[in-house]
JSON list of C-alpha atoms in Angstrom, two decimals:
[
{"chain": "A", "resi": 1, "resn": "MET", "atom": "CA", "xyz": [-2.52, 7.66, 10.88]},
{"chain": "A", "resi": 2, "resn": "ALA", "atom": "CA", "xyz": [-2.64, 8.10, 7.12]},
{"chain": "A", "resi": 3, "resn": "ILE", "atom": "CA", "xyz": [-1.20, 5.93, 4.34]},
{"chain": "A", "resi": 4, "resn": "ILE", "atom": "CA", "xyz": [-0.44, 7.06, 0.79]},
{"chain": "A", "resi": 5, "resn": "LEU", "atom": "CA", "xyz": [-0.39, 4.03, -1.52]},
{"chain": "A", "resi": 6, "resn": "GLY", "atom": "CA", "xyz": [2.12, 5.22, -4.10]},
{"chain": "A", "resi": 7, "resn": "ASP", "atom": "CA", "xyz": [2.35, 7.36, -7.22]},
{"chain": "A", "resi": 8, "resn": "LEU", "atom": "CA", "xyz": [3.03, 10.59, -5.41]},
{"chain": "A", "resi": 9, "resn": "VAL", "atom": "CA", "xyz": [4.11, 12.00, -8.77]},
{"chain": "A", "resi": 10, "resn": "ASN", "atom": "CA", "xyz": [3.10, 11.30, -12.36]},
{"chain": "A", "resi": 11, "resn": "GLY", "atom": "CA", "xyz": [5.45, 11.43, -15.31]},
{"chain": "A", "resi": 12, "resn": "LYS", "atom": "CA", "xyz": [8.46, 13.72, -14.93]},
{"chain": "A", "resi": 13, "resn": "SER", "atom": "CA", "xyz": [7.06, 15.61, -11.94]},
{"chain": "A", "resi": 14, "resn": "ASN", "atom": "CA", "xyz": [9.33, 17.07, -9.30]},
{"chain": "A", "resi": 15, "resn": "MET", "atom": "CA", "xyz": [9.57, 14.62, -6.37]},
{"chain": "A", "resi": 16, "resn": "GLN", "atom": "CA", "xyz": [10.95, 17.24, -4.00]},
{"chain": "A", "resi": 17, "resn": "MET", "atom": "CA", "xyz": [8.11, 19.67, -4.74]},
{"chain": "A", "resi": 18, "resn": "ALA", "atom": "CA", "xyz": [5.46, 16.95, -4.36]},
{"chain": "A", "resi": 19, "resn": "SER", "atom": "CA", "xyz": [7.04, 15.76, -1.10]},
{"chain": "A", "resi": 20, "resn": "GLU", "atom": "CA", "xyz": [7.10, 19.30, 0.29]},
{"chain": "A", "resi": 21, "resn": "ARG", "atom": "CA", "xyz": [3.41, 19.65, -0.56]},
{"chain": "A", "resi": 22, "resn": "VAL", "atom": "CA", "xyz": [2.58, 16.41, 1.27]},
{"chain": "A", "resi": 23, "resn": "ARG", "atom": "CA", "xyz": [4.57, 17.53, 4.32]},
{"chain": "A", "resi": 24, "resn": "GLU", "atom": "CA", "xyz": [2.80, 20.88, 4.27]},
{"chain": "A", "resi": 25, "resn": "MET", "atom": "CA", "xyz": [-0.64, 19.21, 4.17]},
{"chain": "A", "resi": 26, "resn": "ALA", "atom": "CA", "xyz": [0.31, 16.74, 6.92]},
{"chain": "A", "resi": 27, "resn": "GLY", "atom": "CA", "xyz": [1.60, 19.50, 9.19]},
{"chain": "A", "resi": 28, "resn": "SER", "atom": "CA", "xyz": [1.98, 18.37, 12.79]},
{"chain": "A", "resi": 29, "resn": "LYS", "atom": "CA", "xyz": [0.68, 14.89, 11.89]},
{"chain": "A", "resi": 30, "resn": "LEU", "atom": "CA", "xyz": [3.61, 14.10, 9.59]},
{"chain": "A", "resi": 31, "resn": "GLU", "atom": "CA", "xyz": [4.97, 11.45, 11.98]},
{"chain": "A", "resi": 32, "resn": "SER", "atom": "CA", "xyz": [1.77, 9.45, 11.51]},
{"chain": "A", "resi": 33, "resn": "LEU", "atom": "CA", "xyz": [1.89, 9.61, 7.69]},
{"chain": "A", "resi": 34, "resn": "PHE", "atom": "CA", "xyz": [3.27, 6.54, 5.91]},
{"chain": "A", "resi": 35, "resn": "MET", "atom": "CA", "xyz": [4.26, 6.30, 2.26]},
{"chain": "A", "resi": 36, "resn": "THR", "atom": "CA", "xyz": [4.69, 3.43, -0.15]},
{"chain": "A", "resi": 37, "resn": "LEU", "atom": "CA", "xyz": [6.50, 3.63, -3.46]},
{"chain": "A", "resi": 38, "resn": "GLY", "atom": "CA", "xyz": [4.52, 3.57, -6.73]},
{"chain": "A", "resi": 39, "resn": "ASN", "atom": "CA", "xyz": [5.65, 2.77, -10.25]},
{"chain": "A", "resi": 40, "resn": "HIS", "atom": "CA", "xyz": [5.47, 6.45, -11.28]},
{"chain": "A", "resi": 41, "resn": "ASP", "atom": "CA", "xyz": [7.70, 7.30, -8.32]},
{"chain": "A", "resi": 42, "resn": "ILE", "atom": "CA", "xyz": [10.60, 5.37, -9.85]},
{"chain": "A", "resi": 43, "resn": "TYR", "atom": "CA", "xyz": [10.19, 6.38, -13.51]},
{"chain": "A", "resi": 44, "resn": "PHE", "atom": "CA", "xyz": [12.59, 8.91, -15.04]},
{"chain": "A", "resi": 45, "resn": "LYS", "atom": "CA", "xyz": [15.35, 8.19, -12.48]},
{"chain": "A", "resi": 46, "resn": "LEU", "atom": "CA", "xyz": [13.23, 9.32, -9.52]},
{"chain": "A", "resi": 47, "resn": "TRP", "atom": "CA", "xyz": [14.37, 6.47, -7.23]},
{"chain": "A", "resi": 48, "resn": "ASP", "atom": "CA", "xyz": [17.23, 8.47, -5.70]},
{"chain": "A", "resi": 49, "resn": "GLN", "atom": "CA", "xyz": [14.90, 11.41, -5.10]},
{"chain": "A", "resi": 50, "resn": "TRP", "atom": "CA", "xyz": [12.37, 9.13, -3.39]},
{"chain": "A", "resi": 51, "resn": "THR", "atom": "CA", "xyz": [14.92, 7.64, -0.99]},
{"chain": "A", "resi": 52, "resn": "LYS", "atom": "CA", "xyz": [16.27, 11.10, -0.21]},
{"chain": "A", "resi": 53, "resn": "GLU", "atom": "CA", "xyz": [12.78, 12.37, 0.63]},
{"chain": "A", "resi": 54, "resn": "TRP", "atom": "CA", "xyz": [11.22, 9.32, 2.30]},
{"chain": "A", "resi": 55, "resn": "GLY", "atom": "CA", "xyz": [13.92, 6.76, 3.17]},
{"chain": "A", "resi": 56, "resn": "SER", "atom": "CA", "xyz": [13.34, 3.02, 3.01]},
{"chain": "A", "resi": 57, "resn": "SER", "atom": "CA", "xyz": [10.75, 1.66, 0.58]},
{"chain": "A", "resi": 58, "resn": "HIS", "atom": "CA", "xyz": [9.84, -1.33, 2.78]},
{"chain": "A", "resi": 59, "resn": "TYR", "atom": "CA", "xyz": [9.39, -1.22, 6.53]},
{"chain": "A", "resi": 60, "resn": "THR", "atom": "CA", "xyz": [7.05, -2.09, 9.40]},
{"chain": "A", "resi": 61, "resn": "VAL", "atom": "CA", "xyz": [4.90, 0.08, 11.67]},
{"chain": "A", "resi": 62, "resn": "GLU", "atom": "CA", "xyz": [3.34, -0.78, 15.02]},
{"chain": "A", "resi": 63, "resn": "VAL", "atom": "CA", "xyz": [0.24, 1.07, 16.19]},
{"chain": "A", "resi": 64, "resn": "HIS", "atom": "CA", "xyz": [-0.44, 0.74, 19.91]},
{"chain": "A", "resi": 65, "resn": "THR", "atom": "CA", "xyz": [-3.91, 1.49, 21.25]},
{"chain": "A", "resi": 66, "resn": "THR", "atom": "CA", "xyz": [-5.84, 0.58, 24.39]},
{"chain": "A", "resi": 67, "resn": "GLY", "atom": "CA", "xyz": [-7.50, -2.17, 22.33]},
{"chain": "A", "resi": 68, "resn": "GLY", "atom": "CA", "xyz": [-4.26, -3.84, 21.23]},
{"chain": "A", "resi": 69, "resn": "THR", "atom": "CA", "xyz": [-1.31, -3.58, 18.86]},
{"chain": "A", "resi": 70, "resn": "ASP", "atom": "CA", "xyz": [-1.80, -3.50, 15.10]},
{"chain": "A", "resi": 71, "resn": "PHE", "atom": "CA", "xyz": [1.15, -4.41, 12.87]},
{"chain": "A", "resi": 72, "resn": "TYR", "atom": "CA", "xyz": [1.53, -2.83, 9.41]},
{"chain": "A", "resi": 73, "resn": "ILE", "atom": "CA", "xyz": [3.95, -4.08, 6.76]},
{"chain": "A", "resi": 74, "resn": "CYS", "atom": "CA", "xyz": [4.89, -1.78, 3.86]},
{"chain": "A", "resi": 75, "resn": "LEU", "atom": "CA", "xyz": [6.16, -3.52, 0.72]},
{"chain": "A", "resi": 76, "resn": "ASP", "atom": "CA", "xyz": [7.93, -2.02, -2.30]},
{"chain": "A", "resi": 77, "resn": "SER", "atom": "CA", "xyz": [6.06, -3.28, -5.38]},
{"chain": "A", "resi": 78, "resn": "ALA", "atom": "CA", "xyz": [6.79, -0.30, -7.64]},
{"chain": "A", "resi": 79, "resn": "SER", "atom": "CA", "xyz": [8.45, -2.47, -10.28]},
{"chain": "A", "resi": 80, "resn": "GLY", "atom": "CA", "xyz": [5.55, -4.95, -10.32]},
{"chain": "A", "resi": 81, "resn": "TYR", "atom": "CA", "xyz": [7.24, -7.56, -8.11]},
{"chain": "A", "resi": 82, "resn": "LEU", "atom": "CA", "xyz": [9.07, -7.89, -4.79]},
{"chain": "A", "resi": 83, "resn": "GLY", "atom": "CA", "xyz": [12.12, -9.95, -5.73]},
{"chain": "A", "resi": 84, "resn": "THR", "atom": "CA", "xyz": [14.17, -12.39, -3.67]},
{"chain": "A", "resi": 85, "resn": "GLU", "atom": "CA", "xyz": [15.80, -9.93, -1.24]},
{"chain": "A", "resi": 86, "resn": "GLN", "atom": "CA", "xyz": [12.56, -8.29, -0.17]},
{"chain": "A", "resi": 87, "resn": "MET", "atom": "CA", "xyz": [10.75, -11.65, -0.05]},
{"chain": "A", "resi": 88, "resn": "SER", "atom": "CA", "xyz": [13.43, -12.91, 2.33]},
{"chain": "A", "resi": 89, "resn": "TRP", "atom": "CA", "xyz": [13.00, -9.77, 4.47]},
{"chain": "A", "resi": 90, "resn": "LEU", "atom": "CA", "xyz": [9.22, -10.33, 4.56]},
{"chain": "A", "resi": 91, "resn": "LYS", "atom": "CA", "xyz": [9.64, -13.93, 5.72]},
{"chain": "A", "resi": 92, "resn": "ASP", "atom": "CA", "xyz": [11.99, -12.73, 8.47]},
{"chain": "A", "resi": 93, "resn": "VAL", "atom": "CA", "xyz": [9.37, -10.20, 9.56]},
{"chain": "A", "resi": 94, "resn": "PHE", "atom": "CA", "xyz": [6.71, -12.89, 9.84]},
{"chain": "A", "resi": 95, "resn": "GLU", "atom": "CA", "xyz": [9.11, -15.11, 11.77]},
{"chain": "A", "resi": 96, "resn": "SER", "atom": "CA", "xyz": [9.86, -12.27, 14.20]},
{"chain": "A", "resi": 97, "resn": "ILE", "atom": "CA", "xyz": [6.19, -11.67, 15.06]},
{"chain": "A", "resi": 98, "resn": "LYS", "atom": "CA", "xyz": [4.82, -15.22, 15.02]},
{"chain": "A", "resi": 99, "resn": "ASN", "atom": "CA", "xyz": [4.61, -15.50, 18.83]},
{"chain": "A", "resi": 100, "resn": "ARG", "atom": "CA", "xyz": [3.41, -11.96, 19.48]},
{"chain": "A", "resi": 101, "resn": "ASP", "atom": "CA", "xyz": [-0.09, -11.06, 20.58]},
{"chain": "A", "resi": 102, "resn": "LEU", "atom": "CA", "xyz": [-1.03, -8.75, 17.71]},
{"chain": "A", "resi": 103, "resn": "ARG", "atom": "CA", "xyz": [-4.59, -7.61, 17.15]},
{"chain": "A", "resi": 104, "resn": "HIS", "atom": "CA", "xyz": [-4.40, -7.09, 13.37]},
{"chain": "A", "resi": 105, "resn": "ILE", "atom": "CA", "xyz": [-1.73, -7.60, 10.70]},
{"chain": "A", "resi": 106, "resn": "ILE", "atom": "CA", "xyz": [-2.15, -5.36, 7.64]},
{"chain": "A", "resi": 107, "resn": "VAL", "atom": "CA", "xyz": [0.02, -5.20, 4.51]},
{"chain": "A", "resi": 108, "resn": "PHE", "atom": "CA", "xyz": [0.08, -2.10, 2.30]},
{"chain": "A", "resi": 109, "resn": "THR", "atom": "CA", "xyz": [1.82, -1.47, -1.00]},
{"chain": "A", "resi": 110, "resn": "HIS", "atom": "CA", "xyz": [1.18, 0.04, -4.43]},
{"chain": "A", "resi": 111, "resn": "THR", "atom": "CA", "xyz": [0.64, -2.82, -6.89]},
{"chain": "A", "resi": 112, "resn": "HIS", "atom": "CA", "xyz": [-2.60, -4.78, -6.52]},
{"chain": "A", "resi": 113, "resn": "MET", "atom": "CA", "xyz": [-2.45, -8.54, -6.08]},
{"chain": "A", "resi": 114, "resn": "PHE", "atom": "CA", "xyz": [-4.97, -9.77, -8.65]},
{"chain": "A", "resi": 115, "resn": "LYS", "atom": "CA", "xyz": [-5.05, -8.61, -12.26]},
{"chain": "A", "resi": 116, "resn": "LYS", "atom": "CA", "xyz": [-8.58, -7.76, -13.39]},
{"chain": "A", "resi": 117, "resn": "ASP", "atom": "CA", "xyz": [-7.67, -5.92, -16.61]},
{"chain": "A", "resi": 118, "resn": "GLY", "atom": "CA", "xyz": [-4.67, -4.87, -18.69]},
{"chain": "A", "resi": 119, "resn": "SER", "atom": "CA", "xyz": [-4.82, -1.16, -17.94]},
{"chain": "A", "resi": 120, "resn": "GLN", "atom": "CA", "xyz": [-1.43, -1.05, -16.22]},
{"chain": "A", "resi": 121, "resn": "GLY", "atom": "CA", "xyz": [0.62, -2.98, -18.77]},
{"chain": "A", "resi": 122, "resn": "HIS", "atom": "CA", "xyz": [3.76, -4.76, -17.55]},
{"chain": "A", "resi": 123, "resn": "THR", "atom": "CA", "xyz": [3.37, -3.40, -14.00]},
{"chain": "A", "resi": 124, "resn": "SER", "atom": "CA", "xyz": [-0.16, -4.79, -13.70]},
{"chain": "A", "resi": 125, "resn": "ASN", "atom": "CA", "xyz": [0.58, -7.26, -10.94]},
{"chain": "A", "resi": 126, "resn": "TYR", "atom": "CA", "xyz": [3.10, -9.72, -9.58]},
{"chain": "A", "resi": 127, "resn": "PRO", "atom": "CA", "xyz": [4.42, -12.74, -11.51]},
{"chain": "A", "resi": 128, "resn": "ILE", "atom": "CA", "xyz": [2.13, -15.73, -10.89]},
{"chain": "A", "resi": 129, "resn": "GLU", "atom": "CA", "xyz": [4.77, -17.58, -8.84]},
{"chain": "A", "resi": 130, "resn": "GLU", "atom": "CA", "xyz": [5.25, -14.59, -6.56]},
{"chain": "A", "resi": 131, "resn": "THR", "atom": "CA", "xyz": [1.49, -14.05, -6.28]},
{"chain": "A", "resi": 132, "resn": "TRP", "atom": "CA", "xyz": [1.09, -17.63, -5.07]},
{"chain": "A", "resi": 133, "resn": "GLU", "atom": "CA", "xyz": [3.97, -17.34, -2.59]},
{"chain": "A", "resi": 134, "resn": "LEU", "atom": "CA", "xyz": [2.74, -14.02, -1.20]},
{"chain": "A", "resi": 135, "resn": "THR", "atom": "CA", "xyz": [-0.90, -15.05, -0.83]},
{"chain": "A", "resi": 136, "resn": "SER", "atom": "CA", "xyz": [0.23, -18.26, 0.88]},
{"chain": "A", "resi": 137, "resn": "LEU", "atom": "CA", "xyz": [2.51, -16.32, 3.24]},
{"chain": "A", "resi": 138, "resn": "PHE", "atom": "CA", "xyz": [-0.28, -13.89, 4.12]},
{"chain": "A", "resi": 139, "resn": "ALA", "atom": "CA", "xyz": [-2.78, -16.67, 4.82]},
{"chain": "A", "resi": 140, "resn": "ARG", "atom": "CA", "xyz": [-0.34, -18.67, 6.97]},
{"chain": "A", "resi": 141, "resn": "ASN", "atom": "CA", "xyz": [0.81, -15.67, 9.01]},
{"chain": "A", "resi": 142, "resn": "GLY", "atom": "CA", "xyz": [-2.48, -14.08, 10.00]},
{"chain": "A", "resi": 143, "resn": "VAL", "atom": "CA", "xyz": [-2.65, -11.15, 7.58]},
{"chain": "A", "resi": 144, "resn": "GLU", "atom": "CA", "xyz": [-6.23, -9.88, 7.52]},
{"chain": "A", "resi": 145, "resn": "LEU", "atom": "CA", "xyz": [-6.03, -7.01, 5.05]},
{"chain": "A", "resi": 146, "resn": "PHE", "atom": "CA", "xyz": [-3.92, -6.13, 2.00]},
{"chain": "A", "resi": 147, "resn": "LEU", "atom": "CA", "xyz": [-4.22, -2.53, 0.79]},
{"chain": "A", "resi": 148, "resn": "SER", "atom": "CA", "xyz": [-3.09, -1.30, -2.63]},
{"chain": "A", "resi": 149, "resn": "GLY", "atom": "CA", "xyz": [-3.74, 1.27, -5.32]},
{"chain": "A", "resi": 150, "resn": "HIS", "atom": "CA", "xyz": [-2.27, 1.32, -8.84]},
{"chain": "A", "resi": 151, "resn": "SER", "atom": "CA", "xyz": [-5.33, 0.50, -10.97]},
{"chain": "A", "resi": 152, "resn": "HIS", "atom": "CA", "xyz": [-7.13, 3.75, -10.01]},
{"chain": "A", "resi": 153, "resn": "SER", "atom": "CA", "xyz": [-10.47, 2.05, -9.30]},
{"chain": "A", "resi": 154, "resn": "ARG", "atom": "CA", "xyz": [-11.83, 0.24, -6.26]},
{"chain": "A", "resi": 155, "resn": "ASP", "atom": "CA", "xyz": [-11.84, -3.52, -6.08]},
{"chain": "A", "resi": 156, "resn": "ILE", "atom": "CA", "xyz": [-12.44, -5.85, -3.13]},
{"chain": "A", "resi": 157, "resn": "SER", "atom": "CA", "xyz": [-11.45, -9.51, -3.25]},
{"chain": "A", "resi": 158, "resn": "HIS", "atom": "CA", "xyz": [-11.19, -12.29, -0.68]},
{"chain": "A", "resi": 159, "resn": "PHE", "atom": "CA", "xyz": [-8.73, -15.16, -0.95]},
{"chain": "A", "resi": 160, "resn": "ASN", "atom": "CA", "xyz": [-7.65, -17.71, 1.66]},
{"chain": "A", "resi": 161, "resn": "GLY", "atom": "CA", "xyz": [-9.08, -15.66, 4.52]},
{"chain": "A", "resi": 162, "resn": "VAL", "atom": "CA", "xyz": [-7.40, -12.38, 3.50]},
{"chain": "A", "resi": 163, "resn": "GLN", "atom": "CA", "xyz": [-9.27, -9.32, 2.22]},
{"chain": "A", "resi": 164, "resn": "TYR", "atom": "CA", "xyz": [-7.56, -7.58, -0.72]},
{"chain": "A", "resi": 165, "resn": "VAL", "atom": "CA", "xyz": [-8.64, -3.98, -1.25]},
{"chain": "A", "resi": 166, "resn": "VAL", "atom": "CA", "xyz": [-7.69, -1.70, -4.14]},
{"chain": "A", "resi": 167, "resn": "VAL", "atom": "CA", "xyz": [-8.61, 1.87, -3.23]},
{"chain": "A", "resi": 168, "resn": "ASP", "atom": "CA", "xyz": [-9.89, 4.55, -5.59]},
{"chain": "A", "resi": 169, "resn": "ALA", "atom": "CA", "xyz": [-7.49, 7.14, -7.00]},
{"chain": "A", "resi": 170, "resn": "LEU", "atom": "CA", "xyz": [-7.37, 10.66, -5.57]},
{"chain": "A", "resi": 171, "resn": "GLU", "atom": "CA", "xyz": [-7.33, 12.18, -9.07]},
{"chain": "A", "resi": 172, "resn": "GLU", "atom": "CA", "xyz": [-9.61, 11.50, -12.03]},
{"chain": "A", "resi": 173, "resn": "HIS", "atom": "CA", "xyz": [-7.96, 9.63, -14.89]},
{"chain": "A", "resi": 174, "resn": "TYR", "atom": "CA", "xyz": [-10.99, 8.04, -16.56]},
{"chain": "A", "resi": 175, "resn": "SER", "atom": "CA", "xyz": [-14.51, 9.26, -17.32]},
{"chain": "A", "resi": 176, "resn": "ASP", "atom": "CA", "xyz": [-15.98, 6.73, -14.89]},
{"chain": "A", "resi": 177, "resn": "SER", "atom": "CA", "xyz": [-13.45, 7.39, -12.10]},
{"chain": "A", "resi": 178, "resn": "GLN", "atom": "CA", "xyz": [-14.87, 7.38, -8.59]},
{"chain": "A", "resi": 179, "resn": "THR", "atom": "CA", "xyz": [-12.19, 9.46, -6.92]},
{"chain": "A", "resi": 180, "resn": "GLY", "atom": "CA", "xyz": [-11.99, 9.37, -3.16]},
{"chain": "A", "resi": 181, "resn": "TYR", "atom": "CA", "xyz": [-10.29, 7.80, -0.18]},
{"chain": "A", "resi": 182, "resn": "MET", "atom": "CA", "xyz": [-10.81, 5.00, 2.32]},
{"chain": "A", "resi": 183, "resn": "ILE", "atom": "CA", "xyz": [-11.16, 5.15, 6.09]},
{"chain": "A", "resi": 184, "resn": "LEU", "atom": "CA", "xyz": [-10.03, 2.05, 7.96]},
{"chain": "A", "resi": 185, "resn": "GLU", "atom": "CA", "xyz": [-11.45, 1.63, 11.44]},
{"chain": "A", "resi": 186, "resn": "ALA", "atom": "CA", "xyz": [-9.40, -0.88, 13.40]},
{"chain": "A", "resi": 187, "resn": "GLY", "atom": "CA", "xyz": [-11.27, -2.12, 16.44]},
{"chain": "A", "resi": 188, "resn": "LYS", "atom": "CA", "xyz": [-12.12, -5.67, 17.33]},
{"chain": "A", "resi": 189, "resn": "GLU", "atom": "CA", "xyz": [-12.72, -6.07, 13.58]},
{"chain": "A", "resi": 190, "resn": "LEU", "atom": "CA", "xyz": [-11.40, -4.15, 10.58]},
{"chain": "A", "resi": 191, "resn": "ASP", "atom": "CA", "xyz": [-13.96, -1.96, 8.83]},
{"chain": "A", "resi": 192, "resn": "CYS", "atom": "CA", "xyz": [-13.27, -0.25, 5.48]},
{"chain": "A", "resi": 193, "resn": "ARG", "atom": "CA", "xyz": [-15.42, 2.75, 4.53]},
{"chain": "A", "resi": 194, "resn": "PHE", "atom": "CA", "xyz": [-15.09, 4.54, 1.19]},
{"chain": "A", "resi": 195, "resn": "ILE", "atom": "CA", "xyz": [-15.61, 8.30, 0.83]},
{"chain": "A", "resi": 196, "resn": "ARG", "atom": "CA", "xyz": [-16.19, 9.66, -2.68]},
{"chain": "A", "resi": 197, "resn": "PHE", "atom": "CA", "xyz": [-15.19, 13.26, -3.28]},
{"chain": "A", "resi": 198, "resn": "ASP", "atom": "CA", "xyz": [-18.35, 13.97, -5.29]},
{"chain": "A", "resi": 199, "resn": "GLU", "atom": "CA", "xyz": [-20.45, 12.97, -2.27]},
{"chain": "A", "resi": 200, "resn": "ILE", "atom": "CA", "xyz": [-18.72, 15.33, 0.18]},
{"chain": "A", "resi": 201, "resn": "LYS", "atom": "CA", "xyz": [-20.87, 18.34, 0.91]}
]
């Protein structure tokens, strides 16, 4: 499967054109491609276009393998917070899976959890109250990994038994950008490997 962590477009780009390009690249594997909404995907009245192209902005995915079932939760953090309705939905999701035998629980979204700089302005990260509630929910409900993008540069943090990973951007925005992607191998343990484009031969 593949996950795109938001900002499919930048500025006033055409959402339909970008979506068609993603579908073209995914080809026959489109059913195993999962999208999350980024802040640039809702700027300039693009929200309606996003929902038309990709549907719900928060959902769950189950991946069944011979080794077990992994449970993925996609959150909509494009505005820099979840809000009460989505938070309630998330709590219901955790309640619904609390007695299930799941191998790994992974959350993915656009906005990173911990603010390390001010590069993203008002959409930098969640309000402190929501950050505390989310990190507490994740720790109590067995989340192992939280994946995000947004800040365009890799960062790995650990808090209350959860690993928080910000992946590199796919496109250079800064002179010191390390553009690339991440491969997640989900076996008995979760293993994150980072591939830089300038190292691919």
